[in-house]
Amino acid sequence: MNKIKNSLLAQTSFLFVLSFLFIVILWIVFYIQQIHQHKEHTMARYFSAVSSLQPLLVQSIPINNDNLKILDMQVYKKSIPKQHKIVTQKGNSAKGFTVIEFNNIKVIHIYNSISEIFVEDTKKNENMIIIHGVFLVLLISQILLYIRVKKSLNPLSLMQNKLHNLEDGDLTPLQLDSSYDEIKQMISSYNKSIGKIKYILETREMFNKIFMHEMKMPIAKGMFYLKQEPSKYTHDKFNILLNRLNNELDEFSVIESLIVYQNNIELIPHNTHNILTLAIEKVGMENKNNILIENCDNFEIQGDKELWILCFKNLIDNALKYADDKKLIIKCSKNSISFINIGDKLPVDLSQDLKNWKIDKNQRHKSSTGYGFGLFIIKNIIALNGYALEYSYSDSSIELKIIR
């Protein structure tokens, strides 16, 4: 009963069983009532027929089927079999009638001291056929309705099992077809949620690995400086190291919010040249001479300023780090900004809608961060700000184009 009370599927099945039993009970009650009324009506007919035929028998008037047709009867000329049943008997040996039943045939023996006659009741009980037909149609309709409803609710049962498996870490999408808008919306929302959960888990896993990697190197350098004699040199190195750690933590804070970004980006226009200058400062001003910026003085880009600085910083850092000649060209046009350098082809096509940012661990890459997390940062910041990223590679030239 608790399951029926708390489960929609069990409750629906239980209600259909109750309605099925109600129809069957109602059918039985009507059947018994009709049988009783039929018997009373039949006996009344028999008394009426006997009253009509007795005078004819007394007067020895011939009785034929034409006379009996109005009474729904006919003359029975065959012999009564030995195996028969006397349903009722009225009168005495001198005058009366007896109702005999055999093989679903009822014969009325009407007699008196002068004559006798056997007549067969030919009236069919059509009311019983109608009642059986109506209740049979009701039961069949109820069964078909139950099958239909159960089929309609079956996706809910599958989704319940899928949600139960989700608790155990099953992140596979729900493979289910339905013609109902509500069910299709639930399936779509579930699969989108699963995709979001997988995305967050994978990117957080990558984030944690990169964070640990980036933190361990400055800490190792700091431990190395601690082993040296205190001096202005080690003091300056510690100062640079701590500033770098502080900047890294600020950057990772922005990256962490990027993974599960919940705020809407305000499309505020910014001067692209200014943002590029700030990004180059973060990369290191010693690289300024290796970067050629063309036509970006009056070019504007819309979105979040801090995210764009972080995006450009990663684009510039990756391009310089992996360029064969350590040079980068940045070109601005009416609706796009391009980052061009000479180098090897990227391991992923950034123009595609990438979902899995895990790089093959068996493939050797130049950096543990640049080809994995750096590209993830670039791709997602561009999408969050309402832009698209196009990647092309031709004749050892890599071009990443940001398009409005």
JSON list of N, CA, C and O in Angstrom, two decimals, residues 158-170 190:
[
{"chain": "A", "resi": 158, "resn": "LEU", "atom": "N", "xyz": [11.51, 4.37, -16.91]},
{"chain": "A", "resi": 158, "resn": "LEU", "atom": "CA", "xyz": [12.89, 4.29, -17.39]},
{"chain": "A", "resi": 158, "resn": "LEU", "atom": "C", "xyz": [13.72, 5.45, -16.86]},
{"chain": "A", "resi": 158, "resn": "LEU", "atom": "O", "xyz": [14.88, 5.27, -16.49]},
{"chain": "A", "resi": 159, "resn": "MET", "atom": "N", "xyz": [13.12, 6.63, -16.80]},
{"chain": "A", "resi": 159, "resn": "MET", "atom": "CA", "xyz": [13.83, 7.80, -16.28]},
{"chain": "A", "resi": 159, "resn": "MET", "atom": "C", "xyz": [14.10, 7.65, -14.78]},
{"chain": "A", "resi": 159, "resn": "MET", "atom": "O", "xyz": [15.15, 8.06, -14.28]},
{"chain": "A", "resi": 160, "resn": "GLN", "atom": "N", "xyz": [13.16, 7.04, -14.07]},
{"chain": "A", "resi": 160, "resn": "GLN", "atom": "CA", "xyz": [13.38, 6.79, -12.64]},
{"chain": "A", "resi": 160, "resn": "GLN", "atom": "C", "xyz": [14.59, 5.87, -12.44]},
{"chain": "A", "resi": 160, "resn": "GLN", "atom": "O", "xyz": [15.44, 6.13, -11.58]},
{"chain": "A", "resi": 161, "resn": "ASN", "atom": "N", "xyz": [14.66, 4.80, -13.23]},
{"chain": "A", "resi": 161, "resn": "ASN", "atom": "CA", "xyz": [15.80, 3.88, -13.14]},
{"chain": "A", "resi": 161, "resn": "ASN", "atom": "C", "xyz": [17.10, 4.59, -13.53]},
{"chain": "A", "resi": 161, "resn": "ASN", "atom": "O", "xyz": [18.15, 4.36, -12.93]},
{"chain": "A", "resi": 162, "resn": "LYS", "atom": "N", "xyz": [17.00, 5.47, -14.54]},
{"chain": "A", "resi": 162, "resn": "LYS", "atom": "CA", "xyz": [18.19, 6.19, -14.99]},
{"chain": "A", "resi": 162, "resn": "LYS", "atom": "C", "xyz": [18.68, 7.15, -13.91]},
{"chain": "A", "resi": 162, "resn": "LYS", "atom": "O", "xyz": [19.89, 7.27, -13.67]},
{"chain": "A", "resi": 163, "resn": "LEU", "atom": "N", "xyz": [17.76, 7.82, -13.23]},
{"chain": "A", "resi": 163, "resn": "LEU", "atom": "CA", "xyz": [18.14, 8.73, -12.15]},
{"chain": "A", "resi": 163, "resn": "LEU", "atom": "C", "xyz": [18.72, 7.96, -10.97]},
{"chain": "A", "resi": 163, "resn": "LEU", "atom": "O", "xyz": [19.64, 8.44, -10.29]},
{"chain": "A", "resi": 164, "resn": "HIS", "atom": "N", "xyz": [18.18, 6.77, -10.73]},
{"chain": "A", "resi": 164, "resn": "HIS", "atom": "CA", "xyz": [18.75, 5.92, -9.67]},
{"chain": "A", "resi": 164, "resn": "HIS", "atom": "C", "xyz": [20.18, 5.51, -10.02]},
{"chain": "A", "resi": 164, "resn": "HIS", "atom": "O", "xyz": [21.07, 5.51, -9.14]},
{"chain": "A", "resi": 165, "resn": "ASN", "atom": "N", "xyz": [20.41, 5.18, -11.29]},
{"chain": "A", "resi": 165, "resn": "ASN", "atom": "CA", "xyz": [21.76, 4.81, -11.72]},
{"chain": "A", "resi": 165, "resn": "ASN", "atom": "C", "xyz": [22.70, 6.01, -11.70]},
{"chain": "A", "resi": 165, "resn": "ASN", "atom": "O", "xyz": [23.91, 5.85, -11.54]},
{"chain": "A", "resi": 166, "resn": "LEU", "atom": "N", "xyz": [22.11, 7.21, -11.88]},
{"chain": "A", "resi": 166, "resn": "LEU", "atom": "CA", "xyz": [22.92, 8.42, -11.84]},
{"chain": "A", "resi": 166, "resn": "LEU", "atom": "C", "xyz": [23.58, 8.59, -10.47]},
{"chain": "A", "resi": 166, "resn": "LEU", "atom": "O", "xyz": [24.69, 9.11, -10.36]},
{"chain": "A", "resi": 167, "resn": "GLU", "atom": "N", "xyz": [22.88, 8.15, -9.42]},
{"chain": "A", "resi": 167, "resn": "GLU", "atom": "CA", "xyz": [23.45, 8.23, -8.08]},
{"chain": "A", "resi": 167, "resn": "GLU", "atom": "C", "xyz": [24.71, 7.38, -7.96]},
{"chain": "A", "resi": 167, "resn": "GLU", "atom": "O", "xyz": [25.58, 7.66, -7.13]},
{"chain": "A", "resi": 168, "resn": "ASP", "atom": "N", "xyz": [24.80, 6.34, -8.78]},
{"chain": "A", "resi": 168, "resn": "ASP", "atom": "CA", "xyz": [25.97, 5.45, -8.75]},
{"chain": "A", "resi": 168, "resn": "ASP", "atom": "C", "xyz": [27.03, 5.88, -9.76]},
{"chain": "A", "resi": 168, "resn": "ASP", "atom": "O", "xyz": [27.99, 5.14, -9.99]},
{"chain": "A", "resi": 169, "resn": "GLY", "atom": "N", "xyz": [26.81, 7.05, -10.39]},
{"chain": "A", "resi": 169, "resn": "GLY", "atom": "CA", "xyz": [27.83, 7.58, -11.30]},
{"chain": "A", "resi": 169, "resn": "GLY", "atom": "C", "xyz": [27.61, 7.28, -12.76]},
{"chain": "A", "resi": 169, "resn": "GLY", "atom": "O", "xyz": [28.51, 7.49, -13.58]},
{"chain": "A", "resi": 170, "resn": "ASP", "atom": "N", "xyz": [26.43, 6.78, -13.13]},
{"chain": "A", "resi": 170, "resn": "ASP", "atom": "CA", "xyz": [26.14, 6.49, -14.53]},
{"chain": "A", "resi": 170, "resn": "ASP", "atom": "C", "xyz": [25.80, 7.80, -15.25]},
{"chain": "A", "resi": 170, "resn": "ASP", "atom": "O", "xyz": [24.74, 8.38, -15.04]},
{"chain": "A", "resi": 190, "resn": "TYR", "atom": "N", "xyz": [17.24, 16.17, -19.32]},
{"chain": "A", "resi": 190, "resn": "TYR", "atom": "CA", "xyz": [18.10, 15.20, -18.62]},
{"chain": "A", "resi": 190, "resn": "TYR", "atom": "C", "xyz": [19.43, 15.05, -19.36]},
{"chain": "A", "resi": 190, "resn": "TYR", "atom": "O", "xyz": [20.51, 15.10, -18.73]}
]
